[in-house]
GROMACS .gro file of C-alpha atoms in nm:
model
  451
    1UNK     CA    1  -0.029  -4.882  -2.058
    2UNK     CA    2   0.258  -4.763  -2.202
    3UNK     CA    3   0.263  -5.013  -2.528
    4UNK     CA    4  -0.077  -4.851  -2.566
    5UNK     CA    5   0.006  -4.510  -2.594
    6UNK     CA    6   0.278  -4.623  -2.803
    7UNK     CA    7   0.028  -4.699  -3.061
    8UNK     CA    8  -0.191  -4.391  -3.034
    9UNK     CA    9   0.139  -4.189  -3.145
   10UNK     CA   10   0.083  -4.338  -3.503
   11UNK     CA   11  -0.306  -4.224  -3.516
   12UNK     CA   12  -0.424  -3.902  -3.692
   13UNK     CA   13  -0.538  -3.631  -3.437
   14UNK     CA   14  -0.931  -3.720  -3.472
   15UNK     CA   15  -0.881  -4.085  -3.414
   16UNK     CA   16  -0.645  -4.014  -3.120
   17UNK     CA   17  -0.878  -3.839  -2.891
   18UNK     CA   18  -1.124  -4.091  -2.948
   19UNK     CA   19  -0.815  -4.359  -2.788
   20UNK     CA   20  -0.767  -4.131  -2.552
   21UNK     CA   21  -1.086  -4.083  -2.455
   22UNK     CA   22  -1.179  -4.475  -2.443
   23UNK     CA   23  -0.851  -4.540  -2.222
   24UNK     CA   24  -0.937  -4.272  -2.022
   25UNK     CA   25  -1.298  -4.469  -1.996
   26UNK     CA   26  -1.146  -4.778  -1.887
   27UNK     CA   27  -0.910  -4.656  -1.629
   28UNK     CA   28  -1.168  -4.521  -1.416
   29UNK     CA   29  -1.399  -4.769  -1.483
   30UNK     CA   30  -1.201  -5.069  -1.320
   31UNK     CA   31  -1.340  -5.230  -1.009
   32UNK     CA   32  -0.943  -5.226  -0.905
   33UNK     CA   33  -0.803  -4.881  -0.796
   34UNK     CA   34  -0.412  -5.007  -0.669
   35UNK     CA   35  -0.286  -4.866  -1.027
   36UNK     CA   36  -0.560  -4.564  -1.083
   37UNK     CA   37  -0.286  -4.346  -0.931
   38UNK     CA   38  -0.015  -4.471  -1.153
   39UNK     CA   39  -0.194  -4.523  -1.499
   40UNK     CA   40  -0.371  -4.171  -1.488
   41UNK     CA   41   0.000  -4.002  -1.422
   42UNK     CA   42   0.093  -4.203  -1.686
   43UNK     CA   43  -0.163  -4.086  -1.951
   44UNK     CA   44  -0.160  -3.723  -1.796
   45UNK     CA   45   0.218  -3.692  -1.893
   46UNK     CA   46   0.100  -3.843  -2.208
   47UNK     CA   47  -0.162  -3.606  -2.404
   48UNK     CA   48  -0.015  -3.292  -2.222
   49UNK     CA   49   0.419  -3.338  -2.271
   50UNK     CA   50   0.406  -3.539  -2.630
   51UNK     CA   51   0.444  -3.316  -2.915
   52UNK     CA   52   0.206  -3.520  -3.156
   53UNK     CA   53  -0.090  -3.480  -2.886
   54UNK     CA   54  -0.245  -3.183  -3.042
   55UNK     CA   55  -0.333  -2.913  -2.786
   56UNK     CA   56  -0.736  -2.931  -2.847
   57UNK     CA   57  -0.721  -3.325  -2.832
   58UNK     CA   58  -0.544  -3.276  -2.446
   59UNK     CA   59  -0.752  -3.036  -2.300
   60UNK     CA   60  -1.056  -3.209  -2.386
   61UNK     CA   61  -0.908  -3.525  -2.196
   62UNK     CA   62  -0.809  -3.314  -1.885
   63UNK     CA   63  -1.149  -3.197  -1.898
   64UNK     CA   64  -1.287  -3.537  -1.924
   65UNK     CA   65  -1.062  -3.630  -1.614
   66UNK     CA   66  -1.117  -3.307  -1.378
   67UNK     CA   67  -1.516  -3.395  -1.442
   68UNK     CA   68  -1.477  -3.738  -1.351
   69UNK     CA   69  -1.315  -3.623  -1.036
   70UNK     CA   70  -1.557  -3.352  -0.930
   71UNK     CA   71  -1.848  -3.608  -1.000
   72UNK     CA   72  -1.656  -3.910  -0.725
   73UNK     CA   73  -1.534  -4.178  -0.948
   74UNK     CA   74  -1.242  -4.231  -0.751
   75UNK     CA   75  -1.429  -4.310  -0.398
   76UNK     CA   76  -1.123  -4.283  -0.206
   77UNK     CA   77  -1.046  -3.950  -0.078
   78UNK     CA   78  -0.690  -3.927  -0.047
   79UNK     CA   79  -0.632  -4.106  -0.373
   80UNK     CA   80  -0.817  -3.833  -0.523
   81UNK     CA   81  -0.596  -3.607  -0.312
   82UNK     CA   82  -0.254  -3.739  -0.442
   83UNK     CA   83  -0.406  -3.771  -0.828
   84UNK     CA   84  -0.556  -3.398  -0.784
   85UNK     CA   85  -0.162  -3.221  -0.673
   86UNK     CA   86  -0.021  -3.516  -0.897
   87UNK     CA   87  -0.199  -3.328  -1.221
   88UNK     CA   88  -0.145  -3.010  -1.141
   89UNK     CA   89   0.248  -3.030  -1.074
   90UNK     CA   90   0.236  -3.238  -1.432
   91UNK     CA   91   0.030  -2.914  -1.578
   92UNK     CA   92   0.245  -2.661  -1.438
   93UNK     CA   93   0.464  -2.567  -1.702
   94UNK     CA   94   0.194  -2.543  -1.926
   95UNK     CA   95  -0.055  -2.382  -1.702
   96UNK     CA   96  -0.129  -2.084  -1.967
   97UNK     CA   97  -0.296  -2.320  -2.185
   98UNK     CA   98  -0.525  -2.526  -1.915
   99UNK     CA   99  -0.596  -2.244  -1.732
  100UNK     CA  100  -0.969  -2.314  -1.631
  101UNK     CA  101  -0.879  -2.703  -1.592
  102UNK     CA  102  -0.615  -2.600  -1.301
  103UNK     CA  103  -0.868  -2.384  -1.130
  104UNK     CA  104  -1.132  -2.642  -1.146
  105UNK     CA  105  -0.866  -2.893  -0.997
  106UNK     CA  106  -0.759  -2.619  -0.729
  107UNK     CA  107  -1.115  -2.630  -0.609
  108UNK     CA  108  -1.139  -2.970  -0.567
  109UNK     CA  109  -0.805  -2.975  -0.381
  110UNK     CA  110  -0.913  -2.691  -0.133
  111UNK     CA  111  -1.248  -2.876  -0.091
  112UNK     CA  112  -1.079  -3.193   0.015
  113UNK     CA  113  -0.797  -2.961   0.268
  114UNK     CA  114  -1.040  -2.779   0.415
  115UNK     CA  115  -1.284  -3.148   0.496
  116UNK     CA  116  -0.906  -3.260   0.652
  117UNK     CA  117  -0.923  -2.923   0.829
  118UNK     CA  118  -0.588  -2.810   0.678
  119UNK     CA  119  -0.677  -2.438   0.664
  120UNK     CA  120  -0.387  -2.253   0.573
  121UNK     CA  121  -0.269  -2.529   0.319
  122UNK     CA  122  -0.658  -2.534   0.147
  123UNK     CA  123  -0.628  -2.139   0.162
  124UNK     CA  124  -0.288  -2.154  -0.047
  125UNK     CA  125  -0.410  -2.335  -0.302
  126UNK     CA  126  -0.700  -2.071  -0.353
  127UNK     CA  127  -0.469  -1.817  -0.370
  128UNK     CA  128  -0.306  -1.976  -0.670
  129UNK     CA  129  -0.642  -1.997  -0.892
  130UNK     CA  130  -0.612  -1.709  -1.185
  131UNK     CA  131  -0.876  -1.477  -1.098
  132UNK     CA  132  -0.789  -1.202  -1.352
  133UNK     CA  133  -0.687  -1.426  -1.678
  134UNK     CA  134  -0.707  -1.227  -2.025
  135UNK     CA  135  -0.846  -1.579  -2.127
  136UNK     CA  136  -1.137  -1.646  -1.898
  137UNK     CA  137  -1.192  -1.374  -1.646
  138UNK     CA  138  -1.418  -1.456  -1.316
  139UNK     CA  139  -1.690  -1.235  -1.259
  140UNK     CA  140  -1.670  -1.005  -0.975
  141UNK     CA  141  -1.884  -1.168  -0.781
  142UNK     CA  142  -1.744  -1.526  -0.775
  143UNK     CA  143  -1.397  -1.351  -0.696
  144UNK     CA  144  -1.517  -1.202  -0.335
  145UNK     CA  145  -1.646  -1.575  -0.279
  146UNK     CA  146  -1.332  -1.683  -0.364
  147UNK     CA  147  -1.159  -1.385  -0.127
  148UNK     CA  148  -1.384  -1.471   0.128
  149UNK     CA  149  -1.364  -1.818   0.174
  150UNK     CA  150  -0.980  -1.719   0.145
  151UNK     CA  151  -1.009  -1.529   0.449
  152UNK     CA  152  -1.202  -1.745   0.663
  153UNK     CA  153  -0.942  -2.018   0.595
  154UNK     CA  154  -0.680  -1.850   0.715
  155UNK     CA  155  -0.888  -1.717   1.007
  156UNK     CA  156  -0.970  -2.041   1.108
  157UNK     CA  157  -0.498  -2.105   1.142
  158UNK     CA  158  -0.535  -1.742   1.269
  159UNK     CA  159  -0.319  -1.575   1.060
  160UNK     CA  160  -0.481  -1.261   1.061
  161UNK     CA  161  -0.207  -1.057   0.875
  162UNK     CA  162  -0.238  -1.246   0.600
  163UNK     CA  163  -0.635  -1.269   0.592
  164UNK     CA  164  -0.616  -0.878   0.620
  165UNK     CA  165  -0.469  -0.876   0.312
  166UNK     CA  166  -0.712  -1.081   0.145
  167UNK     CA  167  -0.991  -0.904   0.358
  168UNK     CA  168  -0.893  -0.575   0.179
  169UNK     CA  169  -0.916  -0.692  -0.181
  170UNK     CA  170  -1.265  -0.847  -0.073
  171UNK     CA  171  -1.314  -0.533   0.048
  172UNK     CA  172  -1.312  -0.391  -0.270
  173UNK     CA  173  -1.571  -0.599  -0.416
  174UNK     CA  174  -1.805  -0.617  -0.148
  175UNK     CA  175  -2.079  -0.423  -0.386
  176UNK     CA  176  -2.059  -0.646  -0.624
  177UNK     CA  177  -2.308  -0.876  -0.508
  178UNK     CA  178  -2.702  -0.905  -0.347
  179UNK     CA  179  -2.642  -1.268  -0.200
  180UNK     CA  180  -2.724  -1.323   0.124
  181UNK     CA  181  -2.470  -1.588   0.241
  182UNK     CA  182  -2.177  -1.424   0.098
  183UNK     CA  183  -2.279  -1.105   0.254
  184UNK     CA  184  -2.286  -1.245   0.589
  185UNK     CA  185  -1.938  -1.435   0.553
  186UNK     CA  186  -1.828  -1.124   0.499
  187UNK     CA  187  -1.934  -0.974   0.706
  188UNK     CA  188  -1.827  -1.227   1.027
  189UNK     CA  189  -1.487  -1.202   0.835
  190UNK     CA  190  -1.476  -0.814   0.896
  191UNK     CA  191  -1.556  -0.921   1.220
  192UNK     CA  192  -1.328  -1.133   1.328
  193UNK     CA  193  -1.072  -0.949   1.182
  194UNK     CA  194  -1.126  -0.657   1.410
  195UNK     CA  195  -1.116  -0.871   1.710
  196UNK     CA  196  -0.779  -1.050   1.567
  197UNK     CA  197  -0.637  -0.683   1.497
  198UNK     CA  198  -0.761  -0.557   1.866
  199UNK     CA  199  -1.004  -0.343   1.738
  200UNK     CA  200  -1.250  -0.450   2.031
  201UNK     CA  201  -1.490  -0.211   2.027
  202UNK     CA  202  -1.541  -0.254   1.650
  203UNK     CA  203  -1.569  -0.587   1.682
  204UNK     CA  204  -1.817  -0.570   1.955
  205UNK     CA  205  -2.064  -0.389   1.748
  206UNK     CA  206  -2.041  -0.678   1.413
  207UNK     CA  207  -2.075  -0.960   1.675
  208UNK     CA  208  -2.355  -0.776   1.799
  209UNK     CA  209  -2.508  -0.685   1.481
  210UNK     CA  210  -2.461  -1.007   1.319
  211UNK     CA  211  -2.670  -1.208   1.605
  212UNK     CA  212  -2.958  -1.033   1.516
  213UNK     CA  213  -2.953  -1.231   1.145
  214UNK     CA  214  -3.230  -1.475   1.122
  215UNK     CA  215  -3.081  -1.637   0.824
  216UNK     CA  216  -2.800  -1.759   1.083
  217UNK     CA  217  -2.841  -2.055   1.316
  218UNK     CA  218  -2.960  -1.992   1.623
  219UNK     CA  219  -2.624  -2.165   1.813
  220UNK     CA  220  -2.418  -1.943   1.558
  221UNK     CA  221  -2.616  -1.626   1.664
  222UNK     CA  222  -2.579  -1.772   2.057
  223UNK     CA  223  -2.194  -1.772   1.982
  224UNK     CA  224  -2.137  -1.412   1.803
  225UNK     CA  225  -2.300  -1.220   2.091
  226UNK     CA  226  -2.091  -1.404   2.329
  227UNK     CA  227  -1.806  -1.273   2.154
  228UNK     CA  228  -1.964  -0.932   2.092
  229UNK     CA  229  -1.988  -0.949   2.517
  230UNK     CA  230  -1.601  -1.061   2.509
  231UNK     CA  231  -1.463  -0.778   2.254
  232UNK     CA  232  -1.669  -0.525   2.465
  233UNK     CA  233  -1.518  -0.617   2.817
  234UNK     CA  234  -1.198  -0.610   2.617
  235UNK     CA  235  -1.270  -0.281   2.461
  236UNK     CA  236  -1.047   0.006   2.553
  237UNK     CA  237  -1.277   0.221   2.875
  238UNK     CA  238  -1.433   0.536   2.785
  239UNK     CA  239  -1.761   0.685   2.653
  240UNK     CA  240  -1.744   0.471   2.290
  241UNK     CA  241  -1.698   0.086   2.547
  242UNK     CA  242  -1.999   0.219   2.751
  243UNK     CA  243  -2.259   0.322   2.465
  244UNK     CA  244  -2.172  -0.060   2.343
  245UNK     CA  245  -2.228  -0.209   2.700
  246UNK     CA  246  -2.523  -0.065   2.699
  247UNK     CA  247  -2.636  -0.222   2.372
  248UNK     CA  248  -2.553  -0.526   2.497
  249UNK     CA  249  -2.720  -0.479   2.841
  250UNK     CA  250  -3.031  -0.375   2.719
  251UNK     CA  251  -3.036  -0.728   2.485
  252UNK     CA  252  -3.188  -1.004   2.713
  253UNK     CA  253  -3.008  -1.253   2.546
  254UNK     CA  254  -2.703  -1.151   2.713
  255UNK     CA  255  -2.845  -1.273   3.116
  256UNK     CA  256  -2.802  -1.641   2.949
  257UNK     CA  257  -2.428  -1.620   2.891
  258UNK     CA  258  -2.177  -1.663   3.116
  259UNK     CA  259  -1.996  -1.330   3.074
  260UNK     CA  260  -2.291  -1.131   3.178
  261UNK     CA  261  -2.203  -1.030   3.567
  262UNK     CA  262  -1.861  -0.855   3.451
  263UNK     CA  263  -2.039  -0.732   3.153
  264UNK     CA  264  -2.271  -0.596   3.388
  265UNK     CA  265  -2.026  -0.504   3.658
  266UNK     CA  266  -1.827  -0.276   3.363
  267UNK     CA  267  -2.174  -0.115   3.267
  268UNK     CA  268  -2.238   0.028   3.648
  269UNK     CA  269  -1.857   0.161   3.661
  270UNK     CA  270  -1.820  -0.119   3.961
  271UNK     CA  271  -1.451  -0.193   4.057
  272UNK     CA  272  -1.313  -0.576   3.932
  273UNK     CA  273  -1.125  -0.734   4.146
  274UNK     CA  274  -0.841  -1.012   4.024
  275UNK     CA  275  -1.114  -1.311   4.133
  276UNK     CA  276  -1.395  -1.158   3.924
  277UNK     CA  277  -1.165  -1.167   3.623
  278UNK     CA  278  -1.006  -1.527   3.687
  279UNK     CA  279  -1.313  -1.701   3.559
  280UNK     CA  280  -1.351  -1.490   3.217
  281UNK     CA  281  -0.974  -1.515   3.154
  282UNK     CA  282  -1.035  -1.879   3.054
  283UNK     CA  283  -1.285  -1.825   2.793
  284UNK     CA  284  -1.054  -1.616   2.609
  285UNK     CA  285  -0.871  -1.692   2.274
  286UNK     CA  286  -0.499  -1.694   2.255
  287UNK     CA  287  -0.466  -1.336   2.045
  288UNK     CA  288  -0.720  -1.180   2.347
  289UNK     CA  289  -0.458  -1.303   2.584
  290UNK     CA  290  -0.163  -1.180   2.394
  291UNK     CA  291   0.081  -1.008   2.621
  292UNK     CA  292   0.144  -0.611   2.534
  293UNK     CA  293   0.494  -0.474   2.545
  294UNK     CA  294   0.543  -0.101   2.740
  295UNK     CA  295   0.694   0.142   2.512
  296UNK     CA  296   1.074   0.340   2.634
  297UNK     CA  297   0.879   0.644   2.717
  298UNK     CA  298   0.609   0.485   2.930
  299UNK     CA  299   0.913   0.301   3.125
  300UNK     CA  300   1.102   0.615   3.150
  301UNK     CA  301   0.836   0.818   3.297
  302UNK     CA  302   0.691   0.564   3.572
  303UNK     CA  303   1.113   0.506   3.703
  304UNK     CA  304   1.113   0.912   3.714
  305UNK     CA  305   0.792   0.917   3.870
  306UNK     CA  306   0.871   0.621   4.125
  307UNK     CA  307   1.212   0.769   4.204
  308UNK     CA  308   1.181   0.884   4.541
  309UNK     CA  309   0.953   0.562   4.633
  310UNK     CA  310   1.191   0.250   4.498
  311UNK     CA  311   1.266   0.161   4.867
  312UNK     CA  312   0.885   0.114   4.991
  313UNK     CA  313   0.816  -0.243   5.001
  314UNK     CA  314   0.399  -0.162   5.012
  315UNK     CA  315   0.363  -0.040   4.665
  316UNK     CA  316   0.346  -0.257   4.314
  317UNK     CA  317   0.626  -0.320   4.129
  318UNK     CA  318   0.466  -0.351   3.797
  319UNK     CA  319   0.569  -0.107   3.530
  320UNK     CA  320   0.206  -0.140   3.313
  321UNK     CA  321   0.011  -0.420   3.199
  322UNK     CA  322   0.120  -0.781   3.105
  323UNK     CA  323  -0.179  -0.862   2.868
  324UNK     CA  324  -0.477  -0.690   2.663
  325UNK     CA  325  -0.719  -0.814   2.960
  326UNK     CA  326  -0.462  -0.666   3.215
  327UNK     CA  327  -0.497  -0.329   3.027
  328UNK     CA  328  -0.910  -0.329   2.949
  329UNK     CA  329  -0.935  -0.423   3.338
  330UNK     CA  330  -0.701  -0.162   3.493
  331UNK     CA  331  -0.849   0.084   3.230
  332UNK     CA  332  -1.225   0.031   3.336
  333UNK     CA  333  -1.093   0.048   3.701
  334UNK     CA  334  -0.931   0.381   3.642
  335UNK     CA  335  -1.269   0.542   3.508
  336UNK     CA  336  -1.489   0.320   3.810
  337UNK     CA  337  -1.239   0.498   4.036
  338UNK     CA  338  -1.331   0.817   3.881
  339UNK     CA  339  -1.732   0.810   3.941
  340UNK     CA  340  -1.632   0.705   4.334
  341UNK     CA  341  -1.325   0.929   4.420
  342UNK     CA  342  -1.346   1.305   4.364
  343UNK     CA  343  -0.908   1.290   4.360
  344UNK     CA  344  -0.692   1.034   4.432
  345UNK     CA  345  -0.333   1.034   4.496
  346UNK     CA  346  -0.051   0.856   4.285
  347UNK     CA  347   0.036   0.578   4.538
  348UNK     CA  348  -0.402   0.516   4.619
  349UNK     CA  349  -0.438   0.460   4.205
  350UNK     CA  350  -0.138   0.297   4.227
  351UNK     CA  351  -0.272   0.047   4.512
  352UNK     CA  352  -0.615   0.026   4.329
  353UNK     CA  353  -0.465  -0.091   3.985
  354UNK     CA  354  -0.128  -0.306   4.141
  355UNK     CA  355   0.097  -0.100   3.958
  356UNK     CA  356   0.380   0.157   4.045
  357UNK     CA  357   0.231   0.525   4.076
  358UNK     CA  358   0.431   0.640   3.844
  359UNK     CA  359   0.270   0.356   3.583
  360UNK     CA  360  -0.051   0.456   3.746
  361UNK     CA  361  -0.043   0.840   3.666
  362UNK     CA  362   0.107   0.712   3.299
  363UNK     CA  363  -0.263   0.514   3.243
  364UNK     CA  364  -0.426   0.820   3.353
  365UNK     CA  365  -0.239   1.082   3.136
  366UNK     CA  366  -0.282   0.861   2.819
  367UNK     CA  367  -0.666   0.841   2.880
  368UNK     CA  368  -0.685   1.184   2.993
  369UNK     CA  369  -0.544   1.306   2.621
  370UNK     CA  370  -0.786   1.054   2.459
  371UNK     CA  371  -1.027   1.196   2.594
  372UNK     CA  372  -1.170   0.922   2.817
  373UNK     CA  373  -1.145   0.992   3.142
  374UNK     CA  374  -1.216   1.335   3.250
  375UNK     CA  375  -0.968   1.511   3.466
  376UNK     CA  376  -0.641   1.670   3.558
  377UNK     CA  377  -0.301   1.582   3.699
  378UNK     CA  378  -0.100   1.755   3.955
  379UNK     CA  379   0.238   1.589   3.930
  380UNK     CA  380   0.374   1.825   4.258
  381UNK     CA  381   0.103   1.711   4.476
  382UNK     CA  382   0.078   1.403   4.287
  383UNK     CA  383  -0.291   1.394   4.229
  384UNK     CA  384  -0.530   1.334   3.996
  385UNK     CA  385  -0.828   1.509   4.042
  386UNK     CA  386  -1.156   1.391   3.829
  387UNK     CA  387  -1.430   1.615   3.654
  388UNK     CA  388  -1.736   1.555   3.839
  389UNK     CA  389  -1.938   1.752   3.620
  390UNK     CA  390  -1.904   1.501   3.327
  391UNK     CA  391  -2.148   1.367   3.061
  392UNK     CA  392  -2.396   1.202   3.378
  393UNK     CA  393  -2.478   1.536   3.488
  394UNK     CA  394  -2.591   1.675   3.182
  395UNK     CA  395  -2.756   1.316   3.110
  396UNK     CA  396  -2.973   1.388   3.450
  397UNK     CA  397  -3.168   1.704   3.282
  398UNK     CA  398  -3.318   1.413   3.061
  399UNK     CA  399  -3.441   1.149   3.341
  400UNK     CA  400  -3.685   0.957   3.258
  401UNK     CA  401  -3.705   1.071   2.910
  402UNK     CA  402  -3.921   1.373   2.988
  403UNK     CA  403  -3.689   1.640   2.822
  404UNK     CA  404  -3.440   1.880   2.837
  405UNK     CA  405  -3.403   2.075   3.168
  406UNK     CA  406  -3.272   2.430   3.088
  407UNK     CA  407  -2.927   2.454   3.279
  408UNK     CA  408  -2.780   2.777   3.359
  409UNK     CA  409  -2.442   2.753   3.542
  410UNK     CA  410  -2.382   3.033   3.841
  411UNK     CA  411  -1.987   3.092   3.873
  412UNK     CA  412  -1.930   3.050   4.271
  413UNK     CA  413  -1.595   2.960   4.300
  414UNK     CA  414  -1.624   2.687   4.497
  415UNK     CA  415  -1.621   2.352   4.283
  416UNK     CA  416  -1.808   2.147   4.576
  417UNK     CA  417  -2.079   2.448   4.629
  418UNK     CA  418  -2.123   2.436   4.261
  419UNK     CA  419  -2.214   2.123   4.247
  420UNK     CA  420  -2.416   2.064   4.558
  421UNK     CA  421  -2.636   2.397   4.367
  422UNK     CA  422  -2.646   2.220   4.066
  423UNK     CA  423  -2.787   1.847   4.215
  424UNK     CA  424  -3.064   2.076   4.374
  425UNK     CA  425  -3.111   2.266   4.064
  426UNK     CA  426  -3.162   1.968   3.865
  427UNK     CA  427  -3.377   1.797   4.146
  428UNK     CA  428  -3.621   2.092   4.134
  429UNK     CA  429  -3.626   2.120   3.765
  430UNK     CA  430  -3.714   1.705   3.732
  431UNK     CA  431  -3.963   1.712   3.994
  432UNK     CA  432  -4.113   2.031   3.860
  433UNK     CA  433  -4.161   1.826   3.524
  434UNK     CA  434  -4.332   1.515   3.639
  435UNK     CA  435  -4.557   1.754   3.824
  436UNK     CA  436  -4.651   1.951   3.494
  437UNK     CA  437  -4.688   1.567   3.318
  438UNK     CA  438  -4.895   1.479   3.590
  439UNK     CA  439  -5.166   1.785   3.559
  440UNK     CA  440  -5.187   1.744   3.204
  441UNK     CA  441  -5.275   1.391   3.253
  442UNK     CA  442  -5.562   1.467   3.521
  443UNK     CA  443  -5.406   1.292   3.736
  444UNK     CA  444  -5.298   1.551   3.976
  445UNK     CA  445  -5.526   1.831   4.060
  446UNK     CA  446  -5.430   2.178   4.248
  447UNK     CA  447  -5.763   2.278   4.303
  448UNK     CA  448  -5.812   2.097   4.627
  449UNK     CA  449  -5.532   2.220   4.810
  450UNK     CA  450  -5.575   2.565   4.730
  451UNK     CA  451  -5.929   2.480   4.899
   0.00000   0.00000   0.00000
């Protein structure tokens, strides 16, 4: 081999790439493949390190040889492999001048990772193609694909931090293009990395939206609502979780999959209890299980709060919660307890959620100032007393879709008067409408009992 190119030094340039191009011909033409690996190193060093090789003559033989390897002349896949990384680290000094040949070999490399299902290496090598050369810019459109299928690389090693990063340049871009497929891998990336970041409730609503896609496989579609049903029980509690719960209730897909009775335990505002939750906890991905640390001030003000109780052997010991299940569970228990209890003392929420009261009242004074649970402490009497006139009173006006029930709101001082007045208020004011519905529709007539 050597000898040969020996002789090619002493050629003029136009007879040279035709030598080139014939040895080139007859290494990857041999029935015996031990030396391919060897003899195209060889030649590689050759027309890209020697001086005489003119610069035109090369790149037309790395051409020749990044073809033959898209097209499978070398059947054997990690030859190809070590041949691939073997010409780029030759080319890398001199990568300005065969720019498009390196990305067109860093394609073929990230094809071949990703079949081996080495994610994170196949996404690396992506991330070295030259999107933005003053040579040979990519359109904006192949460069999301290449983002893209960047990000769901790394997804699939979940490193999430760094497919944000490559998420937000897609980002970008996202305009760029009308096709279909792309679109939806988008898409499913901004997905999944809401659900990786702990946006739950964001996530809940592209799961959900995505398995209503035709274009997707039916088992795909089967698998994105389930996880739109997981992000949503994850979902921090409060009036956003239970507009998505009822999305998802109202789709009768959601009866087939196994997460449905919690799903549907959450949408009634029904207490879980640790057994209900054992089940579900196994389904979950290691980032939905990740455990949460409490912050100095939350620690601080449940020992201040739990003071004058440290010696009662009855009540919790736990400070907050251990995990981002522990946390969406005690949350939606805090606002179930709410539509059963009228007030409820430190130590009871305490009891109900297996934590300290002082952690208790802590959970309910954060989602008390996020305005998700409706309510109000009294740290001397230490009780937390809920707003029973919420959102599902005003909802009542509207049963059955009728229409709005003029409300007008008497002052009596009393809070449990009031709202006794208002129930039969609102009772009169629904039954009053069905009644007028009724008559228009003939199918109620006065006449006869006036008679």
């Amino acid at each position: 081999m050597e000898s040969r190119l020996a002789q090619f030094a002493a050629l003029n340039q136009k007879d040279k790439g035709t030598a080139y191009q014939s040895l080139l011909l007859e290494i990857l033409s041999r029935e015996d493949q031990s030396n391919l690996h060897a003899d195209i190193h060889t030649l590689v060093d050759n027309v890209v390190n020697q001086e005489s090789v003119g610069l035109v003559i090369s790149r037309g033989i790395i051409s020749e040889l990044v073809k033959a390897l898209s097209e499978g002349k070398i059947r054997d896949t990690e030859q190809r492999k070590r041949i691939v990384e073997d010409i780029l680290s030759i080319i890398q000094p001199r990568i300005v001048s065969y720019e498009e040949q390196v990305n067109s070999l860093r394609f073929q490399l990230a094809d071949i990772l990703e079949e081996e299902e080495q994610w994170s290496d196949a996404a690396k090598v992506l991330t070295g193609i030259s999107l933005d050369s003053g040579q040979r810019s990519l359109p904006d459109e192949e460069k999301l694909r290449v983002y893209v299928r960047i990000v769901r690389l790394l997804l699939e090693d979940e490193d999430s931090v760094e497919a944000e990063r490559w998420y937000n340049r897609a980002a970008l871009l996202a305009h760029t293009t009308t096709d279909k497929e792309t679109l939806l891998q988008f898409k499913l990336c901004q997905a999944r990395i809401s659900d990786y970041s702990r946006k739950f409730l964001e996530a809940a609503s592209r799961y959900h939206e995505l398995s209503w896609v035709a274009e997707i496989d039916e088992e795909e579609r089967k698998h994105m609502l389930s996880a739109a049903m997981t992000c949503a029980i994850l979902a921090p509690a409060g009036p956003n979780r239970s507009r998505v719960l009822a999305s998802l209730c109202r789709d009768e897909r959601t009866s087939e999959l196994p997460s449905f009775n919690i799903l549907l335990k959450m949408f009634h505002d029904r207490i879980l209890r640790p057994n209900e939750i054992k089940e579900f906890e196994g389904t979950l991905k290691p980032h939905q299980l990740a455990k949460i640390a409490i912050s100095s001030n939350d620690r601080l003000a449940s020992a201040v709060a739990d003071d004058d109780q440290a010696n009662d052997p009855s009540i919790s010991t736990r400070k907050g919660p251990s995990t981002v299940l522990d946390r969406a569970v005690m949350e939606h228990n805090l606002l179930a307890s709410s539509k059963v209890y009228n007030n409820i003392t430190f130590r009871g929420l305490g009891a109900l959620l297996d934590l300290t009261p002082g952690a208790a009242e802590t959970m309910a004074r954060r989602m008390i100032e996020q305005g998700r649970l409706k309510g109000t402490i009294d740290q001397v009497e230490k009780l937390i007393s809920f707003d029973v006139l919420g959102e599902d009173d005003d909802a009542q006006g509207k049963a059955g879709g009728l229409g709005d029930v003029e409300q007008v709101e008497e002052d009596t001082g009393a809070p449990f008067t009031k709202r006794w007045d208002m129930q039969i208020r609102l009772t009169a004011a629904n039954v009053e409408t069905i009644v007028q519905h009724l008559t228009q529709k003939g199918l109620v007539s006065f006449e006869a009992v006036h008679a």
